[in-house]
PDB file of C-alpha atoms in Angstrom:
ATOM      1  CA  HIS F  17      40.876 103.938 114.093  1.00  0.00           C
ATOM      2  CA  GLY F  18      41.953 103.538 110.471  1.00  0.00           C
ATOM      3  CA  SER F  19      45.560 104.420 111.266  1.00  0.00           C
ATOM      4  CA  ILE F  20      45.686 101.831 114.070  1.00  0.00           C
ATOM      5  CA  ILE F  21      44.440  99.114 111.734  1.00  0.00           C
ATOM      6  CA  GLN F  22      46.884 100.239 109.077  1.00  0.00           C
ATOM      7  CA  SER F  23      49.748 100.240 111.617  1.00  0.00           C
ATOM      8  CA  ASN F  24      48.832  96.711 112.705  1.00  0.00           C
ATOM      9  CA  SER F  25      48.794  95.604 109.072  1.00  0.00           C
ATOM     10  CA  ILE F  26      52.204  97.169 108.411  1.00  0.00           C
ATOM     11  CA  TRP F  27      53.579  95.591 111.596  1.00  0.00           C
ATOM     12  CA  LYS F  28      52.205  92.169 110.629  1.00  0.00           C
ATOM     13  CA  ASN F  29      53.710  92.451 107.131  1.00  0.00           C
ATOM     14  CA  THR F  30      57.076  93.496 108.588  1.00  0.00           C
ATOM     15  CA  VAL F  31      57.118  90.562 111.007  1.00  0.00           C
ATOM     16  CA  SER F  32      56.028  88.158 108.242  1.00  0.00           C
ATOM     17  CA  LYS F  33      58.803  89.403 105.949  1.00  0.00           C
ATOM     18  CA  TYR F  34      61.364  89.104 108.773  1.00  0.00           C
ATOM     19  CA  ILE F  35      60.360  85.479 109.457  1.00  0.00           C
ATOM     20  CA  GLN F  36      60.314  84.669 105.729  1.00  0.00           C
ATOM     21  CA  ASN F  37      63.808  86.135 105.286  1.00  0.00           C
ATOM     22  CA  LYS F  38      65.118  84.332 108.372  1.00  0.00           C
ATOM     23  CA  ILE F  39      63.845  80.962 107.125  1.00  0.00           C
ATOM     24  CA  THR F  40      65.005  81.437 103.528  1.00  0.00           C
ATOM     25  CA  LYS F  41      68.484  82.493 104.702  1.00  0.00           C
ATOM     26  CA  ASN F  42      68.745  79.204 106.625  1.00  0.00           C
ATOM     27  CA  LEU F  43      67.715  77.009 103.691  1.00  0.00           C
ATOM     28  CA  ARG F  44      70.068  75.937 100.912  1.00  0.00           C
ATOM     29  CA  CYS F  45      68.736  76.122  97.384  1.00  0.00           C
ATOM     30  CA  LEU F  46      68.534  72.647  95.831  1.00  0.00           C
ATOM     31  CA  ILE F  47      69.360  74.145  92.409  1.00  0.00           C
ATOM     32  CA  CYS F  48      72.147  76.636  93.173  1.00  0.00           C
ATOM     33  CA  GLN F  49      75.190  75.132  94.845  1.00  0.00           C
ATOM     34  CA  GLY F  50      76.102  76.867  98.060  1.00  0.00           C
ATOM     35  CA  GLN F  51      73.441  79.578  97.801  1.00  0.00           C
ATOM     36  CA  SER F  52      70.671  80.149 100.279  1.00  0.00           C
ATOM     37  CA  VAL F  53      67.088  80.227  99.070  1.00  0.00           C
ATOM     38  CA  TYR F  54      67.112  83.898 100.130  1.00  0.00           C
ATOM     39  CA  ASP F  55      70.024  84.708  97.776  1.00  0.00           C
ATOM     40  CA  SER F  56      68.922  82.499  94.894  1.00  0.00           C
ATOM     41  CA  ASP F  57      66.917  83.674  91.887  1.00  0.00           C
ATOM     42  CA  SER F  58      66.137  80.158  90.640  1.00  0.00           C
ATOM     43  CA  GLU F  59      62.529  79.167  89.941  1.00  0.00           C
ATOM     44  CA  PHE F  60      62.760  76.657  92.793  1.00  0.00           C
ATOM     45  CA  ALA F  61      63.838  79.328  95.284  1.00  0.00           C
ATOM     46  CA  THR F  62      61.203  81.763  94.059  1.00  0.00           C
ATOM     47  CA  SER F  63      58.446  79.179  94.469  1.00  0.00           C
ATOM     48  CA  LEU F  64      59.780  78.142  97.888  1.00  0.00           C
ATOM     49  CA  LYS F  65      59.732  81.774  99.053  1.00  0.00           C
ATOM     50  CA  LEU F  66      56.073  81.950  98.042  1.00  0.00           C
ATOM     51  CA  VAL F  67      55.262  78.685  99.855  1.00  0.00           C
ATOM     52  CA  ILE F  68      56.957  80.002 103.001  1.00  0.00           C
ATOM     53  CA  LYS F  69      55.095  83.329 102.767  1.00  0.00           C
ATOM     54  CA  ASN F  70      51.783  81.475 102.391  1.00  0.00           C
ATOM     55  CA  LYS F  71      52.536  79.266 105.406  1.00  0.00           C
ATOM     56  CA  ILE F  72      53.339  82.355 107.491  1.00  0.00           C
ATOM     57  CA  ASP F  73      50.072  83.956 106.324  1.00  0.00           C
ATOM     58  CA  GLU F  74      48.249  80.758 107.359  1.00  0.00           C
ATOM     59  CA  GLY F  75      49.622  81.270 110.873  1.00  0.00           C
ATOM     60  CA  LEU F  76      52.203  78.478 110.978  1.00  0.00           C
ATOM     61  CA  SER F  77      55.125  78.966 113.348  1.00  0.00           C
ATOM     62  CA  GLU F  78      58.728  78.897 112.193  1.00  0.00           C
ATOM     63  CA  ASP F  79      59.143  75.349 113.553  1.00  0.00           C
ATOM     64  CA  GLN F  80      55.963  74.190 111.798  1.00  0.00           C
ATOM     65  CA  ILE F  81      57.233  75.625 108.509  1.00  0.00           C
ATOM     66  CA  TYR F  82      60.597  73.849 108.856  1.00  0.00           C
ATOM     67  CA  LYS F  83      58.739  70.602 109.641  1.00  0.00           C
ATOM     68  CA  PHE F  84      56.483  71.068 106.597  1.00  0.00           C
ATOM     69  CA  LEU F  85      59.476  71.716 104.331  1.00  0.00           C
ATOM     70  CA  THR F  86      61.399  68.746 105.733  1.00  0.00           C
ATOM     71  CA  GLU F  87      58.469  66.420 105.049  1.00  0.00           C
ATOM     72  CA  LYS F  88      57.839  67.851 101.570  1.00  0.00           C
ATOM     73  CA  TYR F  89      61.447  68.148 100.354  1.00  0.00           C
TER      74      TYR F  89
END
């Protein structure tokens, strides 16, 4: 059973990372002109990536995350 739980955990992390990357590639960094949050190494982008990861971990959908970010920023 341990390997099934581990596989589910790996799958969940892979899906979470995919969604996080998809969202951050669609967002423009407010600090770096013309760069996506995904490509940016600014403190703003780094903190936004963490916020997005946390929202995914909380179970928010992609649309809910975009709505949250729109209201906050």
